Coordinates of C-alpha atoms in Angstrom, one line a residue:
Chain A
X938 CA 19.8 20.4 0.6
X939 CA 22.3 22.0 -1.6
X940 CA 23.6 20.4 -4.8
X941 CA 27.1 21.5 -3.6
X942 CA 26.7 19.0 -0.8
X943 CA 27.4 16.3 -3.4
X944 CA 31.0 16.2 -4.8
X945 CA 29.9 14.0 -7.7
X946 CA 27.7 16.8 -8.9
X947 CA 30.7 19.0 -9.5
X948 CA 31.4 16.7 -12.4
X949 CA 29.8 17.5 -15.7
X950 CA 27.0 14.9 -15.5
X951 CA 23.3 14.4 -15.1
X952 CA 22.8 11.5 -12.8
X953 CA 19.5 9.8 -13.3
X954 CA 20.4 6.3 -12.1
X955 CA 19.4 6.6 -8.5
X956 CA 17.6 3.4 -8.4
X957 CA 20.9 1.6 -8.9
X958 CA 22.8 3.7 -6.3
X959 CA 22.7 7.3 -5.0
X960 CA 25.4 9.8 -4.8
X961 CA 27.0 10.6 -1.4
X962 CA 27.0 13.9 0.4
X963 CA 30.4 15.2 1.6
X964 CA 29.2 14.8 5.2
X965 CA 28.9 11.0 4.7
X966 CA 32.4 10.8 3.1
X967 CA 33.9 13.0 5.8
X968 CA 32.3 10.9 8.6
X969 CA 33.9 7.7 7.2
X970 CA 37.3 9.4 6.7
X971 CA 37.1 10.7 10.3
X972 CA 36.7 7.1 11.5
X973 CA 39.7 5.9 9.5
X974 CA 41.8 8.9 10.4
X975 CA 41.0 9.5 14.1
X976 CA 39.5 6.5 15.8
X977 CA 40.1 3.5 13.6
X978 CA 39.7 0.6 16.0
X979 CA 37.5 -2.5 16.1
X980 CA 34.0 -2.5 17.7
X981 CA 32.8 -4.4 20.7
X982 CA 36.4 -5.2 21.8
X983 CA 38.8 -2.9 23.4
X984 CA 39.0 -1.3 26.8
X985 CA 40.8 1.7 25.4
X986 CA 39.3 5.1 24.6
X987 CA 39.2 5.0 20.8
X988 CA 37.6 1.5 20.8
X989 CA 34.9 2.8 23.1
X990 CA 34.3 5.6 20.8
X991 CA 33.9 3.1 17.9
X992 CA 31.2 1.3 20.0
X993 CA 29.4 4.4 20.7
X994 CA 29.4 5.7 17.1
X995 CA 28.4 2.2 15.7
X996 CA 25.6 1.5 18.2
X997 CA 24.4 5.1 17.8
X998 CA 23.4 4.3 14.2
X999 CA 21.0 1.6 15.4
X1000 CA 19.1 4.3 17.2
X1001 CA 19.1 6.4 14.0
X1002 CA 17.7 3.5 12.0
X1003 CA 15.1 2.9 14.7
X1004 CA 13.9 6.4 14.3
X1005 CA 13.9 6.2 10.5
X1006 CA 11.6 3.1 10.4
X1007 CA 9.9 3.5 13.8
X1008 CA 10.6 0.1 15.1
X1009 CA 9.7 -0.7 18.7
X1010 CA 13.2 -1.7 19.9
X1011 CA 16.7 -0.8 18.8
X1012 CA 17.6 -4.5 19.1
X1013 CA 15.4 -5.2 16.1
X1014 CA 17.9 -3.5 13.8
X1015 CA 20.7 -5.8 12.4
X1016 CA 23.5 -4.5 10.2
X1017 CA 24.1 -6.6 7.1
X1018 CA 25.9 -6.3 3.8
X1019 CA 22.8 -4.9 2.1
X1020 CA 19.2 -5.6 1.2
X1021 CA 20.2 -8.8 -0.6
X1022 CA 21.8 -10.3 2.4
X1023 CA 19.0 -9.2 4.6
X1024 CA 16.4 -10.9 2.4
X1025 CA 18.5 -14.1 2.3
X1026 CA 18.7 -14.0 6.1
X1027 CA 14.9 -13.7 6.3
X1028 CA 14.4 -16.6 3.9
X1029 CA 17.2 -19.0 5.0
X1030 CA 17.6 -18.0 8.7
X1031 CA 13.9 -17.8 9.5
X1032 CA 11.4 -19.0 6.9
X1033 CA 13.3 -22.2 6.3
X1034 CA 12.6 -23.3 9.9
X1035 CA 9.0 -22.0 10.1
X1036 CA 7.4 -22.9 6.7
X1037 CA 6.2 -26.3 5.7
X1038 CA 5.8 -28.1 2.4
X1039 CA 3.0 -26.6 0.3
X1040 CA 2.8 -23.4 2.4
X1041 CA 2.3 -20.5 0.0
X1042 CA 4.4 -17.3 -0.4
X1043 CA 2.9 -14.5 -2.4
X1044 CA 5.2 -12.2 -4.4
X1045 CA 4.7 -10.4 -7.8
X1046 CA 6.5 -10.5 -11.2
X1047 CA 7.7 -6.9 -10.6
X1048 CA 9.9 -7.9 -7.7
X1049 CA 13.7 -7.6 -7.8
X1050 CA 15.8 -10.8 -8.1
X1051 CA 16.6 -10.5 -4.4
X1052 CA 13.0 -10.9 -3.5
X1053 CA 12.4 -13.8 -6.0
X1054 CA 15.5 -16.0 -6.1
X1055 CA 15.8 -16.8 -2.4
X1056 CA 12.1 -17.9 -2.4
X1057 CA 12.6 -20.0 -5.5
X1058 CA 15.6 -21.7 -3.9
X1059 CA 13.7 -22.3 -0.6
X1060 CA 10.9 -23.8 -2.7
X1061 CA 13.4 -26.3 -4.1
X1062 CA 14.7 -27.1 -0.6
X1063 CA 11.5 -27.5 1.4
X1064 CA 8.7 -27.6 -1.1
X1065 CA 6.9 -24.3 -0.4
X1066 CA 4.9 -22.8 -3.2
X1067 CA 5.7 -19.4 -4.7
X1068 CA 2.6 -17.7 -6.1
X1069 CA 2.5 -14.5 -8.2
X1070 CA -0.2 -12.0 -7.4
X1071 CA -1.6 -10.8 -10.8
X1072 CA -0.8 -7.1 -11.6
X1073 CA -3.2 -4.7 -13.2
X1074 CA -2.9 -3.2 -16.7
X1075 CA -0.5 -0.5 -15.4
X1076 CA 1.7 -3.4 -14.0
X1077 CA 0.8 -2.3 -10.5
X1078 CA -0.4 -4.3 -7.5
X1079 CA -4.0 -3.8 -6.4
X1080 CA -5.5 -4.7 -3.0
X1081 CA -8.3 -6.7 -4.6
X1082 CA -5.9 -8.8 -6.6
X1083 CA -3.8 -9.4 -3.5
X1084 CA -6.9 -10.4 -1.5
X1085 CA -8.0 -12.8 -4.2
X1086 CA -4.6 -14.5 -4.2
X1087 CA -4.7 -15.3 -0.5
X1088 CA -5.7 -18.8 0.4
X1089 CA -5.6 -20.7 3.8
X1090 CA -2.2 -21.9 2.8
X1091 CA -0.7 -18.3 2.4
X1092 CA 1.9 -17.8 5.1
X1093 CA 4.0 -15.0 3.8
X1094 CA 3.5 -12.0 1.5
X1095 CA 6.8 -10.5 0.4
X1096 CA 6.7 -7.3 -1.6
X1097 CA 8.8 -4.3 -2.5
X1098 CA 7.4 -1.1 -1.0
X1099 CA 8.3 0.6 -4.3
X1100 CA 9.2 -1.6 -7.2
X1101 CA 12.4 -0.8 -9.1
X1102 CA 11.1 -0.6 -12.7
X1103 CA 7.4 0.2 -12.5
X1104 CA 7.9 2.4 -9.4
X1105 CA 4.5 1.8 -7.9
X1106 CA 4.1 2.5 -4.2
X1107 CA 2.4 -0.5 -2.5
X1108 CA -0.3 0.4 0.1
X1109 CA 1.6 -1.1 3.0
X1110 CA -0.8 0.0 5.7
X1111 CA -3.8 -1.8 4.1
X1112 CA -1.7 -4.9 3.2
X1113 CA -0.4 -4.9 6.8
X1114 CA -3.9 -4.9 8.1
X1115 CA -4.9 -7.9 5.9
X1116 CA -1.8 -9.7 7.0
X1117 CA -2.5 -9.1 10.6
X1118 CA -6.1 -10.3 10.2
X1119 CA -5.0 -13.5 8.4
X1120 CA -1.9 -14.2 10.5
X1121 CA 0.3 -13.8 7.4
X1122 CA 4.0 -12.7 7.8
X1123 CA 4.5 -9.4 5.9
X1124 CA 8.1 -9.1 4.4
X1125 CA 9.0 -5.7 2.8
X1126 CA 11.9 -5.1 0.4
X1127 CA 12.6 -1.4 1.2
X1128 CA 15.6 -1.0 -1.1
X1129 CA 13.8 1.5 -3.4
X1130 CA 11.7 3.1 -0.8
X1131 CA 13.2 3.7 2.6
X1132 CA 15.0 6.9 1.5
X1133 CA 12.1 7.9 -0.8
X1134 CA 8.8 7.5 1.2
X1135 CA 8.2 7.3 4.9
X1136 CA 7.8 3.8 6.5
X1137 CA 6.5 2.8 9.9
X1138 CA 7.1 -0.8 10.5
X1139 CA 4.8 -1.0 13.6
X1140 CA 1.9 0.8 12.0
X1141 CA 2.2 -1.3 8.8
X1142 CA 2.5 -4.6 10.7
X1143 CA 5.8 -5.3 8.9
X1144 CA 7.4 -8.6 10.1
X1145 CA 10.7 -8.0 8.3
X1146 CA 12.2 -5.1 6.3
X1147 CA 15.4 -5.1 4.2
X1148 CA 17.2 -2.2 2.7
X1149 CA 20.7 -1.0 1.5
X1150 CA 22.6 2.1 2.6
X1151 CA 24.1 2.9 -0.8
X1152 CA 20.6 3.6 -2.2
X1153 CA 20.0 6.2 0.5
X1154 CA 23.1 8.5 0.3
X1155 CA 25.2 6.1 2.3
X1156 CA 28.2 3.9 1.5
X1157 CA 28.2 0.5 -0.3
X1158 CA 28.7 -2.7 1.7
X1159 CA 26.1 -2.1 4.4
X1160 CA 22.4 -2.5 4.8
X1161 CA 19.8 -3.2 7.4
X1162 CA 17.6 -6.1 8.4
X1163 CA 14.7 -5.2 10.6
X1164 CA 12.8 -8.0 12.2
X1165 CA 10.1 -7.9 14.8
X1166 CA 11.7 -8.9 18.1
X1167 CA 9.9 -12.2 18.7
X1168 CA 10.7 -13.3 15.1
X1169 CA 14.3 -12.0 15.0
X1170 CA 14.9 -13.6 18.3
X1171 CA 14.4 -17.1 16.9
X1172 CA 16.2 -16.4 13.6
X1173 CA 19.1 -18.8 12.9
X1174 CA 22.4 -17.0 12.1
X1175 CA 23.7 -17.8 8.6
X1176 CA 27.2 -17.0 9.8
X1177 CA 29.0 -18.2 12.9
X1178 CA 32.2 -16.8 14.4
X1179 CA 33.7 -14.0 16.4
X1180 CA 31.6 -11.4 18.1
X1181 CA 28.4 -13.4 18.1
X1182 CA 29.2 -15.9 20.8
X1183 CA 29.4 -15.7 24.6
X1184 CA 31.3 -18.9 25.1
X1185 CA 32.3 -22.2 23.5
X1186 CA 34.0 -25.3 24.9
X1187 CA 35.8 -28.3 23.5
X1188 CA 32.8 -30.5 24.4
X1189 CA 30.7 -28.5 21.9
X1190 CA 28.9 -26.3 24.4
X1191 CA 28.1 -23.0 22.7
X1192 CA 26.3 -20.0 24.0
X1193 CA 25.4 -17.2 21.6
X1194 CA 24.9 -13.5 22.3
X1195 CA 21.5 -11.9 22.2
X1196 CA 20.2 -10.2 19.1
X1197 CA 21.2 -8.2 17.2
X1198 CA 24.8 -9.1 17.9
X1199 CA 24.1 -12.8 17.4
X1200 CA 23.3 -12.0 13.8
X1201 CA 26.4 -9.8 13.1
X1202 CA 29.3 -12.4 13.1
X1203 CA 32.8 -11.1 12.4
X1204 CA 34.0 -7.5 12.3
X1205 CA 31.2 -5.5 10.9
X1206 CA 31.6 -2.8 8.2
X1207 CA 32.3 -0.2 10.9
X1208 CA 33.1 2.8 8.7
X1209 CA 30.1 2.1 6.5
X1210 CA 27.7 1.8 9.4
X1211 CA 28.9 5.1 10.7
X1212 CA 28.6 6.6 7.2
X1213 CA 25.0 5.3 7.1
X1214 CA 24.3 7.1 10.3
X1215 CA 25.3 10.4 8.7
X1216 CA 23.2 9.6 5.6
X1217 CA 20.2 9.1 7.9
X1218 CA 20.9 12.4 9.6
X1219 CA 21.0 14.1 6.1
X1220 CA 17.7 12.5 5.0
X1221 CA 15.8 13.2 8.2
X1222 CA 17.0 16.7 8.2
X1223 CA 15.2 17.2 4.9
X1224 CA 12.3 15.0 5.7
X1225 CA 11.5 11.8 3.8
X1226 CA 8.0 13.0 3.0
X1227 CA 9.5 16.1 1.4
X1228 CA 11.8 13.9 -0.7
X1229 CA 8.8 11.9 -1.9
X1230 CA 6.8 15.0 -2.9
X1231 CA 9.8 16.4 -4.8
X1232 CA 10.4 13.2 -6.7
X1233 CA 6.7 12.9 -7.7
X1234 CA 6.9 16.6 -8.9
X1235 CA 10.0 15.8 -11.0
X1236 CA 8.3 12.8 -12.5
X1237 CA 5.2 14.7 -13.4
X1238 CA 7.3 17.4 -15.0
X1239 CA 9.3 14.9 -17.0
X1240 CA 6.2 12.8 -18.1
X1241 CA 4.5 15.9 -19.4
X1242 CA 7.5 16.7 -21.6
X1243 CA 8.4 13.2 -22.7
X1244 CA 4.8 12.5 -23.7
X1245 CA 5.2 15.3 -26.3
X1246 CA 7.9 13.3 -28.1
X1247 CA 6.2 11.0 -30.6
X1248 CA 8.6 8.1 -30.7
X1249 CA 9.0 7.6 -26.9
X1250 CA 7.0 4.9 -25.2
X1251 CA 6.6 5.2 -21.5
X1252 CA 5.7 2.1 -19.5
X1253 CA 4.7 3.6 -16.1
X1254 CA 3.3 7.0 -16.5
X1255 CA 1.1 6.9 -13.4
X1256 CA 3.2 5.4 -10.6
X1257 CA 3.8 7.8 -7.8
X1258 CA 7.6 7.7 -7.5
X1259 CA 10.6 9.1 -9.2
X1260 CA 11.0 6.2 -11.7
X1261 CA 10.3 6.3 -15.4
X1262 CA 10.7 3.2 -17.7
X1263 CA 10.8 4.0 -21.4
X1264 CA 12.0 3.1 -24.8
X1265 CA 12.6 5.0 -28.1
X1266 CA 10.6 3.2 -30.8
X1267 CA 12.8 0.8 -32.8
X1268 CA 15.9 1.4 -30.6
X1269 CA 17.4 -1.2 -28.3
X1270 CA 17.5 0.2 -24.8
X1271 CA 21.2 -0.1 -24.4
X1272 CA 21.8 2.0 -27.6
X1273 CA 19.5 4.7 -26.0
X1274 CA 21.6 4.6 -22.8
X1275 CA 24.9 4.9 -24.8
X1276 CA 23.4 7.8 -26.7
X1277 CA 22.4 9.6 -23.5
X1278 CA 25.8 8.9 -22.1
X1279 CA 27.3 10.9 -25.0
X1280 CA 25.5 13.9 -23.4
X1281 CA 26.7 12.9 -19.9
X1282 CA 23.3 11.7 -18.9
X1283 CA 23.4 8.5 -16.8
X1284 CA 20.5 6.1 -17.2
X1285 CA 20.2 2.4 -16.8
X1286 CA 19.3 0.0 -19.7
X1287 CA 18.2 -3.6 -19.3
X1288 CA 15.8 -5.6 -17.3
X1289 CA 16.9 -4.0 -14.0
X1290 CA 17.2 -7.3 -12.2
X1291 CA 13.4 -7.8 -12.6
X1292 CA 13.7 -10.5 -15.2
X1293 CA 10.2 -11.9 -14.9
X1294 CA 8.7 -8.4 -15.5
X1295 CA 9.1 -9.1 -19.2
X1296 CA 5.9 -11.2 -19.0
X1297 CA 4.1 -8.1 -18.0
X1298 CA 5.7 -5.5 -20.2
X1299 CA 5.8 -7.8 -23.2
X1300 CA 9.3 -6.5 -23.8
X1301 CA 12.6 -7.6 -22.4
X1302 CA 14.5 -4.4 -21.9
X1303 CA 13.8 -0.7 -21.0
X1304 CA 15.7 2.4 -20.2
X1305 CA 15.1 3.5 -16.7
X1306 CA 15.3 7.1 -15.3
X1307 CA 15.3 7.3 -11.5
X1308 CA 15.3 10.7 -9.9
X1309 CA 16.5 11.7 -6.5
X1310 CA 16.5 14.8 -4.3
X1311 CA 19.4 16.6 -6.1
X1312 CA 17.9 16.2 -9.6
X1313 CA 16.4 19.4 -11.2
X1314 CA 13.9 20.4 -13.8
X1315 CA 16.8 21.9 -15.8
X1316 CA 18.4 18.5 -16.0
X1317 CA 15.1 17.1 -17.2
X1318 CA 14.9 19.8 -19.9
X1319 CA 18.4 18.7 -21.1
X1320 CA 17.2 15.1 -21.2
X1321 CA 14.1 16.1 -23.2
X1322 CA 16.2 18.1 -25.6
X1323 CA 18.5 15.2 -26.3
X1324 CA 15.7 12.7 -26.7
X1325 CA 13.9 15.1 -29.1
X1326 CA 16.9 14.8 -31.4
X1327 CA 17.1 11.1 -31.2
X1328 CA 16.8 10.7 -35.0
X1329 CA 20.6 11.2 -34.9
X1330 CA 21.1 8.3 -32.4
X1331 CA 23.1 6.0 -34.7
X1332 CA 25.4 8.9 -35.7
X1333 CA 26.4 8.9 -32.0
X1334 CA 26.3 5.3 -31.0
X1335 CA 27.9 3.7 -34.1
Chain B
X109 CA 37.3 3.4 -43.8
X110 CA 35.5 6.7 -43.5
X111 CA 33.1 7.1 -40.7
X112 CA 30.0 7.5 -42.9
X113 CA 30.6 4.2 -44.8
X114 CA 31.4 2.5 -41.6
X115 CA 28.2 3.7 -39.9
X116 CA 26.1 2.9 -43.0
X117 CA 27.3 -0.7 -43.2
X118 CA 26.7 -1.3 -39.5
X119 CA 23.3 0.3 -39.6
X120 CA 22.3 -1.8 -42.7
X121 CA 23.3 -5.0 -40.9
X122 CA 21.5 -3.9 -37.7
X123 CA 18.3 -3.0 -39.5
X124 CA 18.4 -5.9 -42.0
X125 CA 20.6 -8.5 -40.5
X126 CA 21.3 -11.6 -42.6
X127 CA 20.3 -15.1 -41.5
X128 CA 17.9 -14.0 -38.7
X129 CA 15.6 -16.7 -37.4
X130 CA 16.6 -20.2 -36.3
X131 CA 15.6 -23.3 -38.2
X132 CA 14.2 -26.3 -36.6
X133 CA 17.2 -28.5 -37.6
X134 CA 19.1 -30.8 -35.3
X135 CA 22.3 -30.5 -37.3
X136 CA 22.8 -27.0 -36.0
X137 CA 24.8 -26.5 -32.8
X138 CA 23.2 -23.8 -30.7
X139 CA 24.4 -21.5 -27.9
X140 CA 22.8 -18.6 -26.1
X141 CA 24.9 -15.7 -25.1
X142 CA 24.5 -12.9 -22.6
X143 CA 27.1 -10.2 -22.2
X144 CA 28.0 -9.2 -18.7
X145 CA 25.5 -6.3 -18.5
X146 CA 22.9 -9.2 -18.9
X147 CA 21.1 -7.2 -21.5
X148 CA 21.9 -8.7 -24.9
X149 CA 20.3 -12.0 -25.6
X150 CA 21.4 -13.8 -28.8
X151 CA 21.0 -17.3 -29.8
X152 CA 23.6 -18.4 -32.4
X153 CA 23.3 -21.7 -34.3
X154 CA 26.0 -23.1 -36.6
X155 CA 25.9 -26.0 -39.1
X156 CA 29.3 -27.6 -39.9
X157 CA 29.9 -30.2 -42.6
X158 CA 33.3 -31.8 -43.2
X159 CA 35.1 -29.1 -41.3
X160 CA 33.4 -26.3 -43.3
X161 CA 30.9 -23.7 -42.0
X162 CA 27.8 -24.5 -44.0
X163 CA 25.5 -22.1 -42.3
X164 CA 25.1 -19.8 -39.3
X165 CA 21.8 -18.4 -38.1
X166 CA 20.9 -16.3 -35.1
X167 CA 17.9 -14.9 -33.2
X168 CA 17.2 -12.6 -30.3
X169 CA 17.5 -9.1 -29.2
X170 CA 20.7 -7.0 -28.9
X171 CA 22.2 -3.6 -29.4
X172 CA 23.1 -2.2 -32.8
X173 CA 26.8 -3.1 -32.4
X174 CA 26.1 -6.7 -31.3
X175 CA 23.5 -7.3 -33.9
X176 CA 25.4 -5.8 -36.8
X177 CA 28.6 -7.7 -35.7
X178 CA 26.6 -10.9 -35.7
X179 CA 25.3 -10.3 -39.2
X180 CA 28.7 -9.3 -40.7
X181 CA 30.4 -12.2 -38.9
X182 CA 28.0 -14.6 -40.6
X183 CA 28.6 -13.2 -44.0
X184 CA 32.4 -13.3 -43.4
X185 CA 32.6 -16.9 -42.1
X186 CA 30.2 -18.8 -44.4
X187 CA 32.0 -21.4 -46.4
X188 CA 35.2 -21.1 -44.5
X189 CA 37.1 -24.0 -42.9
X190 CA 37.2 -24.2 -39.1
X191 CA 40.9 -23.5 -39.1
X192 CA 40.4 -20.3 -41.1
X193 CA 37.5 -19.3 -38.8
X194 CA 39.7 -19.6 -35.8
X195 CA 42.3 -17.4 -37.5
X196 CA 39.7 -14.8 -38.3
X197 CA 38.3 -14.9 -34.8
X198 CA 41.7 -14.5 -33.3
X199 CA 42.5 -11.5 -35.6
X200 CA 39.2 -9.9 -34.9
X201 CA 39.7 -10.2 -31.1
X202 CA 43.1 -8.7 -31.5
X203 CA 41.7 -5.8 -33.4
X204 CA 39.0 -5.1 -30.7
X205 CA 41.6 -5.4 -28.0
X206 CA 44.1 -3.1 -29.7
X207 CA 46.7 -5.7 -30.5
X208 CA 48.4 -6.6 -33.7
X209 CA 46.1 -8.1 -36.4
X210 CA 45.9 -8.9 -40.0
X211 CA 43.6 -6.4 -41.6
X212 CA 43.3 -8.3 -44.9
X213 CA 41.8 -11.5 -43.4
X214 CA 39.0 -9.6 -41.7
X215 CA 37.3 -8.1 -44.7
X216 CA 34.1 -6.2 -43.8
X217 CA 34.7 -6.9 -40.1
X218 CA 37.2 -4.0 -40.3
X219 CA 34.2 -1.7 -39.7
X220 CA 34.8 -2.4 -36.0
X221 CA 38.4 -1.2 -36.1
X222 CA 37.5 1.9 -34.0
X223 CA 35.2 0.2 -31.5
X224 CA 38.1 0.3 -29.0
X225 CA 37.5 4.1 -28.8
X226 CA 34.3 3.3 -26.8
X227 CA 35.7 0.7 -24.3
X228 CA 32.2 -0.1 -23.0
X229 CA 31.2 -1.3 -26.4
X230 CA 34.0 -3.9 -26.8
X231 CA 31.9 -6.5 -25.2
X232 CA 29.1 -5.8 -27.7
X233 CA 31.4 -6.3 -30.6
X234 CA 32.8 -9.5 -29.2
X235 CA 29.5 -11.0 -28.2
X236 CA 28.7 -13.1 -31.4
X237 CA 32.4 -14.2 -31.5
X238 CA 32.3 -15.4 -27.9
X239 CA 29.2 -17.5 -28.8
X240 CA 31.0 -18.9 -31.9
X241 CA 34.0 -19.8 -29.8
X242 CA 31.8 -21.7 -27.4
X243 CA 30.4 -23.7 -30.3
X244 CA 33.9 -24.5 -31.7
X245 CA 34.9 -25.7 -28.2
X246 CA 31.9 -27.9 -28.1
X247 CA 32.8 -29.4 -31.5
X248 CA 36.3 -30.1 -30.4
X249 CA 35.1 -31.9 -27.2
X250 CA 32.8 -34.1 -29.3
X251 CA 35.6 -35.2 -31.5

């Protein structure tokens, strides 16, 4: 990994908002430009050479995703718009037809809106019950709390592998074992994790996994839905149209294609899928485990320094990822973010789409720093220096 | 206005805003406002009698610009007629959006005359006024 691989880093900025989206290496950009410049045809259609090349390049990415998450079959990988769409497909294309009134789904208050709102909507539609597993005093999920929350009505546990504000890493292997023993479907939101910590969907007994390309060095507009073959095979498409059918007649006879194509109606985001493939190459070349170790190192380094600043409150010192949620005493988080922006430091302020986490934090808004593989200790030093001088904050923001 | 006076006035209204805290009074018309970053969360309540702004109160959490603008807006609009308020709101919006406006009518609200230099803060300065406009619309509907 070289910082020079990332054109955005040539600009004068310190990018600490990787939880929102990551920067893209030149190889990903070039790969997409190559598609548009040299073989820009549709997929799954033509009998001419460039179209065949599109098919090959597009389908090739399924194999790369399979390798990344270690699923059993390449057909278990569906390309979607992103993690949000993937989660909606899981809830409204599968769970809606499987779950019954009063069946229980376990989530937590630290989940992203995408792993809360579809469930709340399904509860309105078919009367399932959404239960929140209590978090510990660090706002993290513990296995004992999870086990205590399971009843004989629990049919689904749906959790982020890494949460987007607290940044705690959930013990997927142990949760997967519990789910297997109790015949519970285990849904994993991998948006903050797939490019940050290794995942093995078979080993962890994951039924469904959702993630987005743009949070893993890839382009916007594409993501992945993984589903175990037997489950995915009975998922109802949420979209019908070209590309997903074998035949249809005026009398209403319709025959759909097999998965995954059945679940990818319309022309897919071809350039983006191919770009995602290049992003996976980049990540696997470095090794996801190495990325995780480096992020945890950066966080420890930052926490040690930030703790020395008296007016900084940190909400998640101990979680083992690259995410830090903090506030300056008496300063609204958005003012802190605007202040840091003055020094070209990009952080996110707000509730980070985890709107029910406020019940846990007892505060509505935080500033979030989220590191990635191209961040450096020197950048953290700059951040610390700026935060040390924060008594000047209103001279800057007003 | 020199930058130090401007900052001091905003900071004073941010740290000690006027009319903070809602009253349990049904005569107030209340709206909640969130700006598009979904971070600010202000409730604004207005009491109108005979076409005159009798009281404005607010509560909630917001950045220094939104909070101070709310406080200064309240001070400026108290006792004014609805027609006058509409004129002030229009001129204030024009100022924030770099259009022609009447400096005189805005009084202390002129402290935001350079907010346009930070385009990402325009929404913050407009937040309480957006809420007020919602309330004025509501009143017109009820007429």
